[in-house]
Short mmCIF file of C-alpha atoms and ligand atoms in Angstrom, two decimals:
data_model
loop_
_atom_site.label_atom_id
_atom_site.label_comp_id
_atom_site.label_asym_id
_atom_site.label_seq_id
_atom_site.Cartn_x
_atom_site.Cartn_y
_atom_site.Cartn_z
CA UNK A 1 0.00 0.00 0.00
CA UNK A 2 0.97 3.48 -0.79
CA UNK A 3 0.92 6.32 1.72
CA UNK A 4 -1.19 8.53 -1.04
CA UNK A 5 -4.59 8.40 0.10
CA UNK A 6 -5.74 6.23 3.33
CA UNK A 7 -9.21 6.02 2.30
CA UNK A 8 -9.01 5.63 -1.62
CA UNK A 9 -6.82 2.41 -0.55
CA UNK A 10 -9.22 1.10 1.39
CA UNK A 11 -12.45 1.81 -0.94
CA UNK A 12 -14.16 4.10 1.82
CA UNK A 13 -15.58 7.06 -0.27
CA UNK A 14 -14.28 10.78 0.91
CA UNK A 15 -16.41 14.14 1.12
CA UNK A 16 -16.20 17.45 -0.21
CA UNK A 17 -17.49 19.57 2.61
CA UNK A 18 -20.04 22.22 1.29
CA UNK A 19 -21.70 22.59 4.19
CA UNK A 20 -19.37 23.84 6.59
CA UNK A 21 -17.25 22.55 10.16
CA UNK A 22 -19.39 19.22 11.14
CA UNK A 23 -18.30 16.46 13.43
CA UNK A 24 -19.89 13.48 11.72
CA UNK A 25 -18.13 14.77 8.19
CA UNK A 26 -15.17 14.73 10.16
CA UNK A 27 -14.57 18.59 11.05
CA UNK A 28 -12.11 20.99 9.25
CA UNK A 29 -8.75 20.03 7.97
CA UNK A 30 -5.37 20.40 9.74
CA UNK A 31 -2.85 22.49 8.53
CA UNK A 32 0.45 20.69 7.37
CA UNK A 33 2.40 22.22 10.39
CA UNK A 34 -0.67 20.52 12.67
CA UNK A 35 0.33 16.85 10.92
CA UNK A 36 3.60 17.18 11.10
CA UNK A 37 4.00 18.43 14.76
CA UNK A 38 1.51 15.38 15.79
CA UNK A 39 4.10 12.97 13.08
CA UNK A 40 6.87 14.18 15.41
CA UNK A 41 5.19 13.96 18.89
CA UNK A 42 4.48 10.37 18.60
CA UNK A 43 8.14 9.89 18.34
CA UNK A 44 9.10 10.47 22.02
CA UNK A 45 7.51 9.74 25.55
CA UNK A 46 6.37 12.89 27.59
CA UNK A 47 4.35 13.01 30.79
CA UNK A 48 0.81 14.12 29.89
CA UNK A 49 0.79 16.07 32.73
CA UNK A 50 3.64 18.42 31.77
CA UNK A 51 2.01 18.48 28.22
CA UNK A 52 -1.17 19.98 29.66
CA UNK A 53 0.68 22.16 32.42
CA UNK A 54 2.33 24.06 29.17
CA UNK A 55 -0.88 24.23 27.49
CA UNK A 56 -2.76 25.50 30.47
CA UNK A 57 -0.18 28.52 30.19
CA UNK A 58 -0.62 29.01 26.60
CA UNK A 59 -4.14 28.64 26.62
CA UNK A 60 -4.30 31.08 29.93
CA UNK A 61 -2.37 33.95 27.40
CA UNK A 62 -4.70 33.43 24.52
CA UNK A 63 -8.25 33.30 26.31
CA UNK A 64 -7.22 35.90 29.02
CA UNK A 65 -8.42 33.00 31.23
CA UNK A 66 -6.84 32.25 35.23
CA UNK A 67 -6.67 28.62 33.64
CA UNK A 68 -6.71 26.03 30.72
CA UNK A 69 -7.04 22.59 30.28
CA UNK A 70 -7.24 20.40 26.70
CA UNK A 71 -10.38 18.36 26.77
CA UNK A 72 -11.16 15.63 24.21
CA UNK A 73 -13.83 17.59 21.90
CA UNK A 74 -15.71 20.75 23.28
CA UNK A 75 -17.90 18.32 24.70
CA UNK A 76 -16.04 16.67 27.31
CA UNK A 77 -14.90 20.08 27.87
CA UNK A 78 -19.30 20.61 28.67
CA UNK A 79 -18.81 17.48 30.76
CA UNK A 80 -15.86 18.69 32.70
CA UNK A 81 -17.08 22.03 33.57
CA UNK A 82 -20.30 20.34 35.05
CA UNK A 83 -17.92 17.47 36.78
CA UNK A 84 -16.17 20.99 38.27
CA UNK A 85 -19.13 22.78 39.19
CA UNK A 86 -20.51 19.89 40.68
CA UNK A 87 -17.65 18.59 42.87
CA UNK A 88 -15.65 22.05 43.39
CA UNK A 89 -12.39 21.59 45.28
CA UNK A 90 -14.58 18.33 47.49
CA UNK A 91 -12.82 15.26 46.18
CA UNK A 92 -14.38 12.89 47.67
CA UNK A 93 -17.71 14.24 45.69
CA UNK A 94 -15.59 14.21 42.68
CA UNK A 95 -14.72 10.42 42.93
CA UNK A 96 -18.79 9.70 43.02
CA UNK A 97 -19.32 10.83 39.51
CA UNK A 98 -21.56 10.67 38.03
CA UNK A 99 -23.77 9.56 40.80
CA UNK A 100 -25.06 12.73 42.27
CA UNK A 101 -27.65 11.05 44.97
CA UNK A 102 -28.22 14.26 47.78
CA UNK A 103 -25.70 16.09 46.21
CA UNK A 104 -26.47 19.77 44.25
CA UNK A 105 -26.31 18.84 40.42
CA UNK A 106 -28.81 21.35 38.96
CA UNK A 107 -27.08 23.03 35.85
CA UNK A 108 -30.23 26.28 34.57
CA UNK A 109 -30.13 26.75 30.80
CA UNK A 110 -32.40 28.96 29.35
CA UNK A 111 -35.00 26.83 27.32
CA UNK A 112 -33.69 28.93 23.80
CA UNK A 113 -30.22 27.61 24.17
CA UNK A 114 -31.05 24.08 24.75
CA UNK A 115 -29.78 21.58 22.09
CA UNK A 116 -28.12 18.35 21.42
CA UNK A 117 -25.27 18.75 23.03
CA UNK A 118 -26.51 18.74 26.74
CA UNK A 119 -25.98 15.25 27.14
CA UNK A 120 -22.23 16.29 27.72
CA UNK A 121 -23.25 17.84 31.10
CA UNK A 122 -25.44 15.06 31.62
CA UNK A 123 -22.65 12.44 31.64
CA UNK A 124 -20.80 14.19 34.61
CA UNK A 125 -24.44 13.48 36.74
CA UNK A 126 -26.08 17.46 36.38
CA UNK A 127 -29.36 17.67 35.69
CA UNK A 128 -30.67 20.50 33.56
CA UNK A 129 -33.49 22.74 34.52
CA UNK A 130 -35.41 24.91 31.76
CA UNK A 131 -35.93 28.40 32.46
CA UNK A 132 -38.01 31.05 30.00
CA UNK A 133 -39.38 30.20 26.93
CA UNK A 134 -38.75 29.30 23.56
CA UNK A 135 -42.00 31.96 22.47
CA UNK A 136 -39.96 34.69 20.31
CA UNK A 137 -43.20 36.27 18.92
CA UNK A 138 -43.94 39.92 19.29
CA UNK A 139 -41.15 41.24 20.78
CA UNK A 140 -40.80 38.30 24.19
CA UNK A 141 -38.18 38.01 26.08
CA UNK A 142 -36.85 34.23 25.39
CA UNK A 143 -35.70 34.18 29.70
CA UNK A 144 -36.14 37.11 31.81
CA UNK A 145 -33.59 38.11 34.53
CA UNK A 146 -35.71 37.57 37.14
CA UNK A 147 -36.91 33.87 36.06
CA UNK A 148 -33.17 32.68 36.22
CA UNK A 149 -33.19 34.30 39.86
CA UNK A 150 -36.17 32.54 41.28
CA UNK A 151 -35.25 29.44 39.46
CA UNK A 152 -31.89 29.28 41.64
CA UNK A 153 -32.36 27.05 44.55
CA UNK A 154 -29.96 25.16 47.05
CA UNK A 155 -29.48 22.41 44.30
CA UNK A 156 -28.29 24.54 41.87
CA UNK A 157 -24.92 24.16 40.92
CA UNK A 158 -24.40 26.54 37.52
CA UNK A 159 -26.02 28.70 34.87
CA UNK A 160 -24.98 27.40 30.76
CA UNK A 161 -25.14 29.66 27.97
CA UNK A 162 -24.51 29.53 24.40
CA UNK A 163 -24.15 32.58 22.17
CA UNK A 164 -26.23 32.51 19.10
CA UNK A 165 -27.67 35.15 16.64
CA UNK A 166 -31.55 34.63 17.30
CA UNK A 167 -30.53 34.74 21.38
CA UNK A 168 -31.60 38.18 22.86
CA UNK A 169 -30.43 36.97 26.13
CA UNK A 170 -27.01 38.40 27.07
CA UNK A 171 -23.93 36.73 28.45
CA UNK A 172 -23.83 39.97 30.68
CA UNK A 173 -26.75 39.71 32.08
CA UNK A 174 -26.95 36.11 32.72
CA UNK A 175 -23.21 36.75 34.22
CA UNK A 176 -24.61 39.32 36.41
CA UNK A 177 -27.73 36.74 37.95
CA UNK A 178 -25.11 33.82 38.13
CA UNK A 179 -22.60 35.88 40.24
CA UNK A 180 -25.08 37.29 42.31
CA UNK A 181 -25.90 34.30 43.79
CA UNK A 182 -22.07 32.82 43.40
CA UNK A 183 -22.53 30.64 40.73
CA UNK A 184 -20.41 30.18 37.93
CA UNK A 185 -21.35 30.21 34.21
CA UNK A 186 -20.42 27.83 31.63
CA UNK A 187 -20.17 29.19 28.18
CA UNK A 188 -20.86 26.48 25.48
CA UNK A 189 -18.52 28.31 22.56
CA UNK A 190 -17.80 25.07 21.06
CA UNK A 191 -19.21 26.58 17.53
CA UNK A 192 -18.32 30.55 17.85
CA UNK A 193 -15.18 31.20 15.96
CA UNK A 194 -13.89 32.94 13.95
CA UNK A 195 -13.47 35.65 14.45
CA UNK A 196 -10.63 35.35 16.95
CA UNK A 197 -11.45 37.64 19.19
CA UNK A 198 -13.76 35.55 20.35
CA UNK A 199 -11.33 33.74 22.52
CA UNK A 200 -11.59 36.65 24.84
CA UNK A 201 -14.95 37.82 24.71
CA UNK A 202 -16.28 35.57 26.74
CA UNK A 203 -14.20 35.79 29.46
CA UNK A 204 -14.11 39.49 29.64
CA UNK A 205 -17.63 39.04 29.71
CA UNK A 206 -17.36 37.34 33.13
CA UNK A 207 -18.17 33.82 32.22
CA UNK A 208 -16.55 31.13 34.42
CA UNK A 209 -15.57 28.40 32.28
CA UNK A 210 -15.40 28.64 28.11
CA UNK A 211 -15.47 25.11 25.84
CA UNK A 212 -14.38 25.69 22.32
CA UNK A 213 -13.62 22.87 19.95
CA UNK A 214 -10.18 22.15 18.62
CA UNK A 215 -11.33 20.65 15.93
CA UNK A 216 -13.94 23.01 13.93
CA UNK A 217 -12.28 26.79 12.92
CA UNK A 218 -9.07 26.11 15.07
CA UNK A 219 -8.31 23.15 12.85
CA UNK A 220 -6.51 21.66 15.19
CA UNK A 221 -7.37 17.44 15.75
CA UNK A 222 -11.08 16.71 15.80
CA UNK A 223 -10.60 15.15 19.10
CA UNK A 224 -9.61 18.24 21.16
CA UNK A 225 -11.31 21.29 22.95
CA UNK A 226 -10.40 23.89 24.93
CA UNK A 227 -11.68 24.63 28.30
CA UNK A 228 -10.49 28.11 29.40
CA UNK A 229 -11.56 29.35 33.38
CA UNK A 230 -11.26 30.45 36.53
CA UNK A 231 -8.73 28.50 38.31
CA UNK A 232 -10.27 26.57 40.64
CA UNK A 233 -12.85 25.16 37.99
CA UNK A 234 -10.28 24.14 35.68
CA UNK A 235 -8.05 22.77 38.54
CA UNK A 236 -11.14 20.80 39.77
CA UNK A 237 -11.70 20.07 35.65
CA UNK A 238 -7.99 18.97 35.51
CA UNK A 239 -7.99 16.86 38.62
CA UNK A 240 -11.10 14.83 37.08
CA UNK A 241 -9.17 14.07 33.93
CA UNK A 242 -5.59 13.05 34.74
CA UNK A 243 -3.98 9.73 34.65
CA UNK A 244 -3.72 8.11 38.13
CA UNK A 245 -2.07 5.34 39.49
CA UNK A 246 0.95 5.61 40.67
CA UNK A 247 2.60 5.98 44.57
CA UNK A 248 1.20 9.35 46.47
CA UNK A 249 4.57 10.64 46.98
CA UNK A 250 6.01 10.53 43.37
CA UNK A 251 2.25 12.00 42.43
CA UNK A 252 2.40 14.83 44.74
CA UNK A 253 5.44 15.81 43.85
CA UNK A 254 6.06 15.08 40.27
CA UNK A 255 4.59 16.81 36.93
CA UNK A 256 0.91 16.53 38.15
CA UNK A 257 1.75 18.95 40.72
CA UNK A 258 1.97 21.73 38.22
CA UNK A 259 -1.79 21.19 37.70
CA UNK A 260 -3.37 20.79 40.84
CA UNK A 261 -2.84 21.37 44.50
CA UNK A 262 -2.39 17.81 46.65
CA UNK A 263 -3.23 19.81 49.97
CA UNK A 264 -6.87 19.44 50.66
CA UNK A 265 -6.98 15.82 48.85
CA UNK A 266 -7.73 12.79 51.64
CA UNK A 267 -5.22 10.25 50.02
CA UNK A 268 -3.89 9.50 46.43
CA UNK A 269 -6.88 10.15 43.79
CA UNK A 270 -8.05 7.83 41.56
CA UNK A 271 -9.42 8.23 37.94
CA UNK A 272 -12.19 10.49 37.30
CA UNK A 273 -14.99 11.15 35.43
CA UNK A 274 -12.64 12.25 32.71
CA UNK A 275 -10.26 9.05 32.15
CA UNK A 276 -12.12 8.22 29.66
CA UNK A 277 -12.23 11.37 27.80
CA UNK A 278 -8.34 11.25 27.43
CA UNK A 279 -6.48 13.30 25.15
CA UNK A 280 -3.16 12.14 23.96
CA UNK A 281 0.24 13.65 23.29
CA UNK A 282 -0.04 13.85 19.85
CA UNK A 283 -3.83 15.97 19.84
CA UNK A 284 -2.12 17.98 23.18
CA UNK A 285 0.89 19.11 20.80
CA UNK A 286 -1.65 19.49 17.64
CA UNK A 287 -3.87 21.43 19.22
CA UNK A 288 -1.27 23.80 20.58
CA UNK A 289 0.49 23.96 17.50
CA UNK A 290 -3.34 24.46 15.96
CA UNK A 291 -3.88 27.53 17.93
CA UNK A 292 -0.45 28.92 17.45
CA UNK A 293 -1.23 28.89 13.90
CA UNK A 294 -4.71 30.12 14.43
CA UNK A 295 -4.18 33.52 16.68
CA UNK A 296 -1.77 34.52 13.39
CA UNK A 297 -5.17 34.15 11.30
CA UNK A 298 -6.23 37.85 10.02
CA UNK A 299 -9.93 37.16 10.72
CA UNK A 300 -11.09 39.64 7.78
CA UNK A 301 -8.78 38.36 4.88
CA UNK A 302 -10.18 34.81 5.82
CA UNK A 303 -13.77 36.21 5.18
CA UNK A 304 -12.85 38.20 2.06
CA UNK A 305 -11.60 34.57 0.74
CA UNK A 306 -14.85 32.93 1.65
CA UNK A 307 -17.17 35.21 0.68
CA UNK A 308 -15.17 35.44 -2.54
CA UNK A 309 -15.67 31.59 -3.19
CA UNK A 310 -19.17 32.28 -2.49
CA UNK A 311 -19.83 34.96 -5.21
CA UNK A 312 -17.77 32.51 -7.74
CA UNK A 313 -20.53 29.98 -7.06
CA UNK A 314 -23.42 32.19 -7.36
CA UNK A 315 -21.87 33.07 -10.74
CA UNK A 316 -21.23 29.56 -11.49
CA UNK A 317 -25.08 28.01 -10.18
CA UNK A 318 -27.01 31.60 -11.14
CA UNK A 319 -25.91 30.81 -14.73
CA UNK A 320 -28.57 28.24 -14.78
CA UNK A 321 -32.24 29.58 -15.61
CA UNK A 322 -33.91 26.79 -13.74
CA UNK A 323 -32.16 27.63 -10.73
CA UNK A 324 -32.98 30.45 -8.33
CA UNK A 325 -29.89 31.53 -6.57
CA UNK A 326 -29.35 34.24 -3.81
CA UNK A 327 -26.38 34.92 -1.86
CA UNK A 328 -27.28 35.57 1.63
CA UNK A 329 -24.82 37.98 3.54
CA UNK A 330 -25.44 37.79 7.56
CA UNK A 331 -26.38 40.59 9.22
CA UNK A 332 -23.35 39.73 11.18
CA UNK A 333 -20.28 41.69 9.41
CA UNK A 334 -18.14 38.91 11.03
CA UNK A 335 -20.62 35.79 9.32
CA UNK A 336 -19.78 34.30 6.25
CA UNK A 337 -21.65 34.58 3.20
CA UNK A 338 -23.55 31.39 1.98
CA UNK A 339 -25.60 30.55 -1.46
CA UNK A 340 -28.94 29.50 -0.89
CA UNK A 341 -30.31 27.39 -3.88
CA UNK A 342 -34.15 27.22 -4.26
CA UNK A 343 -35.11 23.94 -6.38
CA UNK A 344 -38.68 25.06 -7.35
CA UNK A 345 -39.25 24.36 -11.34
CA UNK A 346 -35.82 22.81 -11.54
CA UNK A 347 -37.08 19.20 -12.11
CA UNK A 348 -35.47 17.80 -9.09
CA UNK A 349 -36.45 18.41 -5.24
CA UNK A 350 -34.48 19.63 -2.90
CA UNK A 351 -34.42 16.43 -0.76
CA UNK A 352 -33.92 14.14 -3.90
CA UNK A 353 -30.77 16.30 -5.09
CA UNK A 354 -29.41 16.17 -1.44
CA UNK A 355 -29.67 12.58 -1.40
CA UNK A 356 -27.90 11.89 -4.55
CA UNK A 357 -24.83 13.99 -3.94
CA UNK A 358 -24.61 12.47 -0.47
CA UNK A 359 -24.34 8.38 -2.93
CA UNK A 360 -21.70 10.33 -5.19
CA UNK A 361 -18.08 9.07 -4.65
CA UNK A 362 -16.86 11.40 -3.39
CA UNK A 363 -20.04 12.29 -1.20
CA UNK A 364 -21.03 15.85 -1.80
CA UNK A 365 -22.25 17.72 1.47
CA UNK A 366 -24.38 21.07 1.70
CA UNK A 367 -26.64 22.47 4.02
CA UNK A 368 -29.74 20.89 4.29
CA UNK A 369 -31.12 23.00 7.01
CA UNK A 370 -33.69 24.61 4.53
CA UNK A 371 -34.62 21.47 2.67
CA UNK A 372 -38.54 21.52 3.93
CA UNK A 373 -38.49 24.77 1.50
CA UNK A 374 -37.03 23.04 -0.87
CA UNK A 375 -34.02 24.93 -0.97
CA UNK A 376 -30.47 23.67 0.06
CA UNK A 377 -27.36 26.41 0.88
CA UNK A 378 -23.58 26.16 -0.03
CA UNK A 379 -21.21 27.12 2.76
CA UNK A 380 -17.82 28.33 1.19
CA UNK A 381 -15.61 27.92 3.76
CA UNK A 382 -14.30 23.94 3.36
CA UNK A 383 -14.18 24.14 0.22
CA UNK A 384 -11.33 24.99 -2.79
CA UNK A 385 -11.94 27.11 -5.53
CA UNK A 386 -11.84 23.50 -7.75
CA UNK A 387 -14.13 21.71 -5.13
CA UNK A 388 -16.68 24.62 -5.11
CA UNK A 389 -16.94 24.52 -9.07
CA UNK A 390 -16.92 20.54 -9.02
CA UNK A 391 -19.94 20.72 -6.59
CA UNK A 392 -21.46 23.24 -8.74
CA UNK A 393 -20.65 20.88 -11.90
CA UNK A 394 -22.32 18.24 -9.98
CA UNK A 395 -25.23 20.43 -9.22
CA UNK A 396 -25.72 21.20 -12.67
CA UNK A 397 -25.85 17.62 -13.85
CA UNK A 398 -29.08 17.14 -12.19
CA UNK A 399 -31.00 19.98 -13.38
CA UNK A 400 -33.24 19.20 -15.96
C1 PLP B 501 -19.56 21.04 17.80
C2 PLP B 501 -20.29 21.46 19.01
C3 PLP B 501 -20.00 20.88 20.26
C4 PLP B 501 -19.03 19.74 20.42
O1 PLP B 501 -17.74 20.04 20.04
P1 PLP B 501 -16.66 18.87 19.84
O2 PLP B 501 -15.36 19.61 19.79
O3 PLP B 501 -17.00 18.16 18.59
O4 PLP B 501 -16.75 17.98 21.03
C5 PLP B 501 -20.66 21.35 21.37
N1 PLP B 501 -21.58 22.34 21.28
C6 PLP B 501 -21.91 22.91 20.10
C7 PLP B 501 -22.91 23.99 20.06
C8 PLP B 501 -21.27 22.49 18.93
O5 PLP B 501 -21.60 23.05 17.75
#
């Protein structure tokens, strides 16, 4: 076998990514420097723990954050912060996870930020409460202040937040409730860059602990997160996560105790909650390497570029008569443009032309979000000049 292509060799079909960063089509691509720096880390033996206690200090300059840790995924970044706001500095609740039986667990999310990925808090033992509504007509208020207030109660361990365009809630005001009554927040930012200077806002903001992915815009490996916070969270995070087993005394005072304080511990800990959720040496060094890379990124020239490739495929698609093709610029200066394609007249329904670029070899993804208006949208920003006019090629074949 050849080195050329891993998957070609082994008949399992690739995708061109139209749609945009998504786990299940396997994230964004790693820059060479990412590869190689992983290539090279799996050549020595390194003590995880001194591997995260440098990227705790990078992390800590480029989020503006007391702490860092590298989770596997945003996710078990979610299910660390709850495993930290749950347990604190008390180990011995820590070493119950995730059986939370008399002890606080409740994590409040207002009911318009709820989505799939809860089930990452869930895992650590919290239990999510609902506040507000998901009623957005005439002007409501999706959560007021005072409905996260009265919703607080002894059980309540955290407030979760996630930062999206049709939100009205904001971060500062849920920050201002949540401290109030000395909880933290957890920021679910898994999905928010670019631009870059999102790494900070969040924090600034006053949010306690921040989850990005390492794998979507920071294209680092699709198995890594970030989890940037106040120290005690991330310490309590950390302690949760790292590789146990060994004597107390070398454990106290070798590399772990860079990470995390050994005072207030009753004996040697075991494995937490997050053993399972382990990141290795070569994701720790691509991920720093990946964010090296990515604070260098000048957010607007990236834009330019994709909304660029999106105008060349309106050209390209808006060429056919059958088709009708917008481009849709956000309202959000920092959003990238997209092409929305409405299939109405063009012989072929959206769902139908969806499904057969999906069976193409190699599978052809777009946005599907709009497919019940029979209309599918183009992302640009996967996607090479060639790949965009090969999916519009493809495209084309189909309308009749
Ligand atoms: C992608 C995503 C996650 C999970 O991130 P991973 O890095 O894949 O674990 C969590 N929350 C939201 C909103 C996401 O979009």
């Amino acid at each position: 076998m050849s080195n050329e292509n891993p998957y070609a060799e082994r008949d399992i079909p690739t995708v061109i990514n139209a749609v945009g960063e998504q786990t299940r089509i396997s994230g964004t691509l790693m820059r060479k420097e990412v590869s190689e720096a992983m290539q090279r880390a799996s050549e020595k033996y390194v003590h995880l723990a001194d591997l995260q206690a440098y990227a705790r200090e990078f992390i800590t300059e480029v989020t503006g954050a007391e702490a860092g840790l590298v989770t596997n995924g945003a996710a078990a970044g979610l299910t660390l912060s709850a495993a930290a706001c749950i347990a604190g500095t008390d180990y011995r609740i820590a070493n119950q996870l995730p059986h939370t039986d008399g002890i606080p667990n409740k994590i409040l999310i207002p009911v318009a930020h709820r989505n799939q990925y809860e089930v990452a808090y869930r895992v650590a033992g919290a239990k999510l409460v609902g506040v507000g509504l998901n009623d957005l007509r005439n002007g409501l208020e999706e959560v007021e202040p005072w409905e996260i207030e009265s919703a607080i109660s002894e059980d309540t361990v955290a407030v979760t937040y996630i930062d999206r365009p049709h939100n009205q809630l904001s971060l500062a005001t849920v920050v201002e409730v949540a401290h109030d009554n000395d909880l933290p927040v957890i920021v679910d930012a898994a999905a928010e860059l670019p631009p870059t200077t999102k790494l900070t806002r969040y924090i600034d903001t006053g949010a306690d602990l921040v989850a990005f992915s390492g794998g979507k815009a920071i294209r680092g490996p699709q198995t890594t997160g970030i989890l940037a916070g106040r120290k005690d969270l991330v310490e309590s995070a950390t302690l949760q996560s790292l590789p146990s087993g060994v004597a107390e005394e070398t454990w106290e005072n070798g590399p772990p105790s860079k990470l995390v304080k050994t005072d207030n511990l009753p004996g040697m800990p075991r494995h937490g909650i997050g053993r399972p959720m382990k990141v290795g040496k070569e994701e720790l060094i691509g991920l720093i390497r990946a964010l090296e890379l990515y604070i260098e990124e000048d957010d607007e020239e990236l834009l330019d570029d994709w909304n660029a490739r999106a105008e060349r495929i309106y050209d390209k698609l808006a060429e056919s008569s059958q088709l009708e093709v917008i481009v849709m610029e956000e309202e959000d200066p920092a959003a990238v443009s997209t092409v929305q394609v409405e299939l109405d007249g063009a012989g072929i329904t959206a769902a139908t032309l969806i499904q057969r670029l999906i069976n193409e070899n190699p599978r052809i993804y777009v946005d599907e979000s709009r497919m019940q208006e029979n209309t599918f949208t183009i992302n640009p920003k996967c996607l090479s000049d060639e790949e965009a006019d090969y999916v519009c090629e493809r495209i084309d074949s189909y309308i009749c």
